[in-house]
Coordinates of C-alpha atoms in Angstrom, one line a residue:
Chain A
M1 CA 121.5 90.1 141.0
K2 CA 123.8 88.1 138.8
Q3 CA 122.6 87.0 135.4
P4 CA 123.3 83.4 134.5
N5 CA 124.9 84.5 131.2
S6 CA 126.4 87.8 132.1
Q7 CA 130.0 86.7 132.6
P8 CA 132.1 85.3 129.8
A9 CA 132.2 81.5 130.4
S10 CA 134.8 80.1 128.1
E11 CA 137.3 81.7 125.7
L12 CA 136.1 85.1 127.0
M13 CA 132.9 84.7 125.1
L14 CA 129.3 84.6 126.2
R15 CA 127.1 81.8 124.9
E16 CA 124.4 82.8 122.5
T17 CA 120.9 82.7 124.1
A18 CA 119.4 79.4 123.2
S19 CA 116.7 79.2 120.5
Q20 CA 113.2 77.9 121.1
T21 CA 110.3 77.2 118.8
A22 CA 108.2 80.2 117.9
G23 CA 105.2 78.0 118.8
P24 CA 101.7 77.8 117.5
Y25 CA 100.8 81.5 118.2
V26 CA 103.7 83.2 116.7
H27 CA 101.2 85.2 114.5
I28 CA 99.9 87.1 117.5
G29 CA 103.3 88.6 118.0
L30 CA 104.8 88.9 114.6
A31 CA 101.9 88.6 112.1
L32 CA 99.0 90.3 113.8
A33 CA 96.5 90.4 110.9
A34 CA 97.1 86.7 110.2
A35 CA 96.1 85.9 113.8
G36 CA 92.8 87.9 113.3
N37 CA 93.9 90.6 115.7
P38 CA 93.9 94.4 115.4
T39 CA 97.1 95.8 113.9
R40 CA 99.2 98.7 114.9
D41 CA 99.7 101.8 112.6
E42 CA 102.9 100.3 111.2
E43 CA 103.4 96.5 110.8
I44 CA 106.3 94.6 109.2
W45 CA 104.5 92.6 106.6
N46 CA 104.6 91.1 103.1
E47 CA 104.4 94.1 100.8
M48 CA 108.1 94.7 100.3
A49 CA 107.6 96.7 97.2
K50 CA 105.0 99.4 96.6
P51 CA 103.7 100.0 93.1
E52 CA 106.2 102.8 92.5
A53 CA 109.3 100.6 93.4
E54 CA 111.8 100.1 90.6
G55 CA 112.1 96.7 89.1
E56 CA 110.0 93.9 87.9
H57 CA 107.0 93.5 90.2
I58 CA 106.4 89.9 91.2
E59 CA 104.5 87.8 93.7
V60 CA 106.3 85.0 95.4
V61 CA 104.1 82.3 96.9
G62 CA 104.3 78.8 98.3
T63 CA 103.3 76.4 100.9
V64 CA 105.2 74.7 103.7
I65 CA 104.9 70.9 103.8
D66 CA 105.9 68.6 106.7
G67 CA 107.5 65.1 106.5
N68 CA 104.1 63.4 106.2
G69 CA 103.1 65.6 103.2
D70 CA 100.7 67.7 105.2
L71 CA 100.5 71.4 104.9
V72 CA 102.1 73.4 107.7
R73 CA 99.3 75.9 108.5
D74 CA 101.1 77.9 111.2
A75 CA 104.5 78.8 109.7
F76 CA 106.0 82.3 109.9
I77 CA 108.5 83.3 107.3
E78 CA 111.0 86.2 107.1
A79 CA 112.4 87.4 103.8
W80 CA 115.6 89.3 103.1
Q81 CA 116.5 90.3 99.6
A82 CA 118.4 92.9 97.5
D83 CA 116.6 95.5 95.5
S84 CA 116.3 95.3 91.7
Q85 CA 119.8 96.7 91.4
G86 CA 121.3 94.0 93.6
V87 CA 121.7 96.2 96.7
Y88 CA 120.5 95.5 100.2
Q89 CA 118.4 98.2 101.7
P90 CA 118.8 97.8 105.5
A91 CA 117.0 100.9 106.7
F92 CA 113.5 99.6 107.1
D93 CA 110.9 102.4 106.4
L94 CA 107.4 101.8 105.3
E95 CA 107.4 105.2 103.5
K96 CA 110.1 103.9 101.1
P97 CA 109.0 102.3 97.8
F98 CA 111.0 99.2 98.6
N99 CA 112.2 97.4 101.8
S100 CA 114.6 94.5 101.7
F101 CA 112.9 92.9 104.7
G102 CA 109.5 91.4 104.8
R103 CA 107.4 88.9 106.7
T104 CA 104.7 86.4 105.7
A105 CA 102.9 83.5 107.2
T106 CA 100.8 80.5 106.4
T107 CA 97.4 80.1 108.2
F108 CA 94.3 77.9 107.9
E109 CA 93.1 80.4 105.2
H110 CA 94.2 81.1 101.6
G111 CA 95.1 77.5 100.9
S112 CA 97.7 77.8 103.6
E113 CA 100.0 79.6 101.2
W114 CA 102.4 82.4 102.1
T115 CA 102.8 85.4 99.8
L116 CA 105.3 88.1 99.3
K117 CA 104.7 91.2 97.1
T118 CA 108.1 92.3 95.9
V119 CA 110.4 93.1 93.0
K120 CA 112.7 90.6 91.5
P121 CA 116.1 91.1 93.2
G122 CA 119.2 91.9 91.2
R123 CA 122.4 90.0 91.4
V124 CA 124.5 90.7 94.5
R125 CA 128.2 90.4 94.8
V126 CA 129.4 87.9 97.3
D127 CA 131.2 90.6 99.3
G128 CA 128.2 92.9 98.9
I129 CA 130.2 95.7 97.3
D130 CA 128.0 97.8 95.1
E131 CA 130.1 98.4 92.0
E132 CA 128.7 101.8 91.4
H133 CA 129.6 103.1 94.8
G134 CA 132.0 100.7 96.3
A135 CA 135.7 100.7 95.9
I136 CA 137.3 97.6 94.3
D137 CA 141.0 97.1 94.7
D138 CA 142.2 96.1 91.3
K139 CA 145.6 95.1 92.6
D140 CA 144.0 92.4 94.8
S141 CA 143.8 89.5 92.4
D142 CA 144.2 86.4 94.5
L143 CA 141.6 83.7 94.7
A144 CA 139.8 85.0 97.7
S145 CA 139.2 88.4 96.3
A146 CA 138.2 86.9 93.0
R147 CA 135.7 84.9 94.8
S148 CA 134.4 87.9 96.7
A149 CA 133.8 89.7 93.5
L150 CA 131.6 86.9 92.2
K151 CA 128.0 87.7 91.7
M152 CA 125.3 85.4 93.1
A153 CA 122.2 84.6 91.2
P154 CA 119.1 86.6 92.2
H155 CA 117.8 85.1 95.4
I156 CA 115.6 85.8 98.4
N157 CA 116.8 84.6 101.8
L158 CA 114.1 82.9 103.8
A159 CA 113.9 82.0 107.4
I160 CA 111.2 79.6 108.5
F161 CA 109.8 79.6 112.0
A162 CA 107.0 77.4 113.3
R163 CA 105.6 75.2 116.0
G164 CA 107.9 72.1 116.0
V165 CA 110.8 74.0 114.5
N166 CA 113.3 74.4 117.4
I167 CA 115.6 76.7 115.6
H168 CA 114.6 78.5 112.5
L169 CA 115.5 77.0 109.1
Q170 CA 117.4 79.2 106.7
T171 CA 117.1 78.8 103.0
R172 CA 117.2 80.7 99.7
L173 CA 114.7 81.0 96.9
Y174 CA 116.1 81.2 93.4
F175 CA 114.3 81.8 90.1
E176 CA 113.9 79.2 87.3
D177 CA 114.2 81.8 84.5
E178 CA 117.7 82.8 85.7
V179 CA 119.4 79.7 84.2
E180 CA 122.7 81.3 83.4
A181 CA 123.0 83.2 86.7
N182 CA 122.0 80.1 88.6
A183 CA 124.7 78.1 86.9
E184 CA 127.3 80.6 87.9
C185 CA 126.1 81.3 91.5
P186 CA 128.8 80.3 93.9
V187 CA 126.3 79.2 96.5
L188 CA 123.8 77.4 94.3
S189 CA 126.4 75.7 92.2
R190 CA 128.0 74.1 95.2
L191 CA 124.9 72.0 95.9
E192 CA 124.4 68.5 94.5
P193 CA 122.2 68.7 91.4
S194 CA 119.7 66.4 93.0
R195 CA 119.0 69.0 95.8
R196 CA 119.6 72.2 93.9
D197 CA 116.1 72.2 92.4
T198 CA 114.5 72.4 95.8
L199 CA 115.5 76.1 95.9
I200 CA 114.3 77.1 92.5
A201 CA 110.9 78.7 92.2
T202 CA 108.8 78.1 89.2
R203 CA 107.4 81.0 87.1
E204 CA 103.7 81.4 86.5
E205 CA 101.9 84.2 84.6
E206 CA 98.3 85.1 85.2
E207 CA 96.6 88.1 83.7
G208 CA 100.0 89.8 83.1
K209 CA 101.1 89.2 86.7
V210 CA 104.3 87.3 87.3
R211 CA 104.2 84.9 90.1
Y212 CA 107.0 82.6 91.4
R213 CA 106.1 79.5 93.4
L214 CA 108.2 77.6 95.8
D215 CA 106.9 74.9 98.2
I216 CA 109.2 74.4 101.2
R217 CA 109.4 70.8 102.2
L218 CA 110.7 70.4 105.7
Q219 CA 111.4 66.7 105.5
G220 CA 111.6 63.7 103.3
E221 CA 111.2 63.5 99.6
G222 CA 112.3 66.7 97.9
E223 CA 113.4 68.1 101.2
T224 CA 114.4 71.7 100.8
V225 CA 118.1 72.6 101.3
F226 CA 118.6 74.4 104.6
F227 CA 121.8 76.3 105.3
D228 CA 124.0 76.9 108.3
F229 CA 126.0 80.1 108.2
Chain B
M1 CA 127.7 99.6 100.8
Q2 CA 128.1 96.6 103.1
D3 CA 131.0 95.8 105.4
A4 CA 132.8 93.1 103.6
N5 CA 135.1 92.4 106.6
K6 CA 132.4 91.3 108.9
R7 CA 131.6 87.8 110.1
F8 CA 129.9 86.2 113.1
V9 CA 131.0 83.6 115.6
E10 CA 129.9 80.2 114.4
R11 CA 126.6 79.1 115.8
D12 CA 127.0 76.2 118.3
R13 CA 124.3 73.8 117.1
N14 CA 124.9 71.4 120.0
W15 CA 124.1 74.3 122.4
H16 CA 120.9 75.1 120.6
P17 CA 118.1 72.5 120.4
P18 CA 118.4 70.0 117.5
A19 CA 115.8 70.1 114.8
Y20 CA 114.7 66.5 115.7
A21 CA 113.8 66.2 119.3
P22 CA 111.1 63.5 119.6
G23 CA 110.0 64.4 123.1
Y24 CA 108.5 67.5 121.4
K25 CA 106.3 65.6 119.1
T26 CA 105.7 68.2 116.4
S27 CA 109.4 68.3 115.7
V28 CA 109.3 64.7 114.4
A29 CA 107.6 65.6 111.1
R30 CA 109.0 69.2 110.9
S31 CA 112.7 68.5 111.2
P32 CA 114.9 68.1 108.1
R33 CA 116.5 64.6 107.6
Q34 CA 119.3 66.0 105.5
A35 CA 122.3 67.7 107.0
L36 CA 122.3 71.5 106.9
V37 CA 124.5 72.8 104.1
S38 CA 127.3 74.9 105.7
M39 CA 128.3 78.0 103.9
Q40 CA 132.1 78.1 104.3
H41 CA 132.0 81.8 103.6
A42 CA 129.0 83.8 104.5
T43 CA 128.1 86.3 101.9
A44 CA 126.7 89.8 101.9
S45 CA 123.2 88.1 102.0
E46 CA 123.9 86.6 105.4
L47 CA 126.1 89.4 106.9
T48 CA 123.5 92.1 106.4
G49 CA 120.0 92.6 107.9
P50 CA 117.4 95.2 108.5
N51 CA 117.4 98.0 111.0
F52 CA 114.2 99.3 112.3
R53 CA 115.0 102.8 113.4
G54 CA 112.6 104.0 110.7
L55 CA 109.7 101.9 112.0
R56 CA 107.2 104.3 113.6
M57 CA 105.9 102.7 116.8
G58 CA 103.0 103.7 118.9
P59 CA 103.5 105.2 122.3
H60 CA 102.4 102.0 124.1
D61 CA 103.9 99.4 121.9
N62 CA 106.1 98.2 124.7
D63 CA 103.4 98.5 127.4
L64 CA 101.0 95.6 127.4
L65 CA 99.1 97.0 130.3
L66 CA 97.8 99.8 128.1
N67 CA 98.3 98.8 124.4
F68 CA 95.2 96.7 124.0
S69 CA 92.6 98.3 126.2
Q70 CA 93.4 101.8 124.9
G71 CA 92.6 103.2 128.4
Q72 CA 89.3 101.3 128.8
G73 CA 90.6 99.2 131.7
L74 CA 93.6 97.3 133.1
P75 CA 94.3 93.6 132.5
V76 CA 94.0 91.1 135.4
G77 CA 97.2 89.5 136.7
E78 CA 100.6 90.0 138.1
R79 CA 101.9 93.4 136.9
M80 CA 105.5 93.1 135.9
I81 CA 108.4 94.8 134.1
M82 CA 110.4 92.7 131.8
F83 CA 113.7 94.3 130.9
G84 CA 117.3 93.4 130.0
R85 CA 120.1 94.1 127.7
V86 CA 120.9 92.8 124.3
V87 CA 124.7 92.1 123.9
D88 CA 126.8 90.1 121.6
Q89 CA 129.0 87.2 122.6
F90 CA 131.8 89.6 123.3
G91 CA 129.6 91.6 125.7
K92 CA 129.2 94.4 123.2
P93 CA 125.8 96.1 123.5
V94 CA 123.5 95.8 120.5
P95 CA 121.9 99.2 120.2
H96 CA 118.7 100.1 118.3
T97 CA 117.8 96.6 117.6
L98 CA 114.2 95.3 117.4
V99 CA 113.0 93.2 120.3
E100 CA 109.5 91.8 120.0
M101 CA 107.5 89.6 122.4
W102 CA 104.1 87.9 122.6
Q103 CA 102.5 85.9 125.4
A104 CA 99.3 84.4 126.9
N105 CA 97.3 86.3 129.5
A106 CA 97.4 85.6 133.2
G107 CA 95.2 82.5 132.7
G108 CA 97.3 81.0 130.0
R109 CA 95.0 81.9 127.1
Y110 CA 96.3 83.4 123.9
R111 CA 94.4 86.0 121.9
H112 CA 94.6 83.9 118.8
R113 CA 91.7 82.4 116.8
N114 CA 93.1 78.9 117.2
D115 CA 93.5 78.9 120.9
N116 CA 90.5 77.1 122.3
Y117 CA 91.6 76.6 125.9
L118 CA 88.7 77.1 128.3
A119 CA 90.5 79.8 130.3
P120 CA 88.9 83.1 129.3
L121 CA 90.3 85.9 127.3
D122 CA 91.0 89.1 129.2
P123 CA 89.1 92.0 127.5
H124 CA 92.0 94.3 128.4
F125 CA 94.9 92.3 127.3
G126 CA 96.3 91.6 123.8
G127 CA 99.7 90.1 124.6
V128 CA 102.0 91.6 122.0
G129 CA 104.8 94.1 122.4
R130 CA 107.8 95.6 120.6
T131 CA 110.5 98.1 121.2
L132 CA 114.0 99.1 120.1
T133 CA 117.0 98.7 122.4
D134 CA 118.5 102.0 123.4
D135 CA 122.1 103.3 122.8
Q136 CA 123.4 100.9 125.4
G137 CA 121.4 97.8 124.3
W138 CA 118.7 98.0 127.0
Y139 CA 115.0 97.2 126.3
R140 CA 112.0 97.2 128.5
F141 CA 108.4 96.0 128.5
R142 CA 105.5 96.3 131.0
T143 CA 103.1 93.4 131.1
I144 CA 101.2 90.8 133.0
K145 CA 103.0 87.6 134.1
P146 CA 101.6 84.9 131.7
G147 CA 100.0 81.8 133.1
P148 CA 101.0 78.2 132.2
Y149 CA 98.8 76.4 129.8
P150 CA 98.1 72.8 128.7
W151 CA 99.0 71.5 125.3
P152 CA 98.5 68.3 123.4
N153 CA 101.9 66.7 123.5
D154 CA 102.0 64.1 126.2
V155 CA 98.7 63.3 127.9
N156 CA 99.3 65.9 130.5
S157 CA 101.8 68.4 129.2
W158 CA 101.8 72.0 130.5
R159 CA 104.0 74.8 129.2
P160 CA 105.7 76.8 132.0
S161 CA 104.9 80.4 132.1
H162 CA 106.8 82.0 129.3
I163 CA 107.1 85.0 127.1
H164 CA 108.1 84.5 123.5
V165 CA 111.0 86.8 122.6
S166 CA 112.3 87.8 119.1
V167 CA 115.5 89.7 118.5
M168 CA 117.0 90.7 115.2
G169 CA 120.5 91.9 116.0
P170 CA 122.8 93.3 113.4
A171 CA 122.2 90.8 110.6
I172 CA 120.0 88.0 109.6
S173 CA 122.8 85.8 110.9
T174 CA 122.1 86.9 114.4
R175 CA 118.3 86.5 114.1
L176 CA 116.9 84.6 117.1
I177 CA 113.6 83.6 118.5
T178 CA 113.5 82.2 122.0
Q179 CA 111.3 82.1 125.1
M180 CA 111.8 83.7 128.5
Y181 CA 110.9 81.4 131.5
F182 CA 110.6 82.6 135.1
E183 CA 113.0 81.8 137.8
G184 CA 111.9 79.0 140.1
D185 CA 109.1 77.7 138.0
P186 CA 108.7 74.0 138.7
L187 CA 107.2 73.3 135.3
I188 CA 110.5 74.3 133.5
P189 CA 112.3 70.9 134.0
L190 CA 109.1 69.0 133.0
C191 CA 108.6 70.8 129.7
P192 CA 109.3 68.9 126.4
I193 CA 110.1 72.1 124.6
V194 CA 112.6 73.2 127.2
N195 CA 114.0 69.7 127.2
T196 CA 114.8 69.9 123.5
L197 CA 118.0 71.5 124.9
K198 CA 120.7 69.0 126.1
D199 CA 122.8 71.4 128.1
P200 CA 121.3 72.7 131.4
D201 CA 123.5 75.8 131.1
A202 CA 121.7 76.5 127.8
V203 CA 118.3 76.3 129.6
E204 CA 119.7 78.9 132.1
T205 CA 120.1 81.4 129.3
M206 CA 116.3 81.4 128.9
V207 CA 115.4 82.0 132.5
G208 CA 114.4 85.6 133.5
R209 CA 115.5 86.6 137.0
L210 CA 113.5 88.4 139.6
D211 CA 115.1 91.8 140.1
M212 CA 113.7 93.5 143.2
A213 CA 115.9 96.6 142.7
R214 CA 114.1 97.3 139.4
S215 CA 110.6 96.6 140.7
R216 CA 108.3 99.4 141.6
P217 CA 107.0 99.3 145.2
M218 CA 103.2 99.0 145.5
D219 CA 103.1 98.7 141.7
C220 CA 104.9 95.9 139.9
L221 CA 107.7 93.4 140.1
A222 CA 110.6 93.2 137.6
Y223 CA 112.2 90.3 135.8
R224 CA 115.5 90.7 134.0
F225 CA 116.2 88.9 130.8
D226 CA 119.4 89.5 129.0
L227 CA 119.8 88.4 125.4
V228 CA 123.1 87.3 123.8
V229 CA 123.3 87.3 120.1
R230 CA 126.2 86.0 118.0
G231 CA 129.4 87.9 118.3
E232 CA 130.6 90.1 115.5
L233 CA 134.2 89.7 114.3
Q234 CA 136.3 91.5 111.8
T235 CA 137.8 89.1 109.3
Y236 CA 141.5 89.9 109.2
F237 CA 143.7 88.6 106.4
E238 CA 140.9 86.9 104.5
N239 CA 141.7 88.6 101.3
Q240 CA 145.4 89.2 101.8

């Protein structure tokens, strides 16, 4: 039986499957504990760094706020970040001390805050090449390659899914105590100053624990910058 | 470390639903008013993503007939196989990628503390599954066909039967969450969430097809749902 999207339609390309909202019950599928349901042996959740992971251990927290200023209590968030050395670790494995990928959610509990337990990411080169292991072609010195060797400021990529969000919103979280790196970041520095601050998490310290806070505002005053890429 | 020469076909945001789609009321206060900021050059942060071959799954993670009851009983409803292939826009299979799904039971009730619909829970049905695609991009679940359910949008709005589907693909750029609807369901064209899409061909990409050849006689029907994620390109000449 023919699939509607099994034959290339135009330009010899298939169309991407269309997005739909994750809906109000996304947690039963992707955040089982947050839905109050039994979990499986291994879940993809918000402890990205175990105590033995290298780097500065931090908690990253926030809320999600809608255009009326109300808390979004049913958001689901995915995080993707480099390790403390600025290297992405794609092979997800819960036995490793650090995973670059994590998930979190807001619910009607815990003040409707999301939380990630992680380490502060290192700076990543735009082209992702790890200087220790990757080859850099010194002869290549034009603008494009100079750009690709630039280092971005430490950041965590966040994708926000929720009821009412038809296609997930992609943003980045930066750190307020990385002033110099933030000023040099080729992504952050492109933003208008009035909007740049919406991506910068504030630092809090409590009983020796370092916590960064970023509230994500979906709409209106102080609206978070969302990216298309 | 990362493949610096990779990029993905641009996402067609007129094909996907817009953020603001007032027929779906929750989108009104949850859609950005500012334009998205386009990255002219995606960086390593967007061109990479997790792979889950190291995630240890249970034996019934993709079998919703067995994975909640733990052998204590079978769920009520239409037994069905949901299967399909994950490919990219060039038709290239996407192997070993994580496909997750969740759904209501046969009566349209979700096993979630916030779902207060009067249709009862099924003691033998949880409604969550996950699997990895195989070498050729194929995935497969066994489940119960979910029922439609009412929701507070218009005075009398009902979701068509649907299964929420989540796929990662090779990078966070290809990340996608969608819903599979069922061929022939008359609720599809009435649904405000379906109707966030402007192009009827885009709606068709979300409709699972009855596949008698893959059904099991005297056991269960089968629906095929192929998923297409953004095509992966090599960037020639960018740095030359």
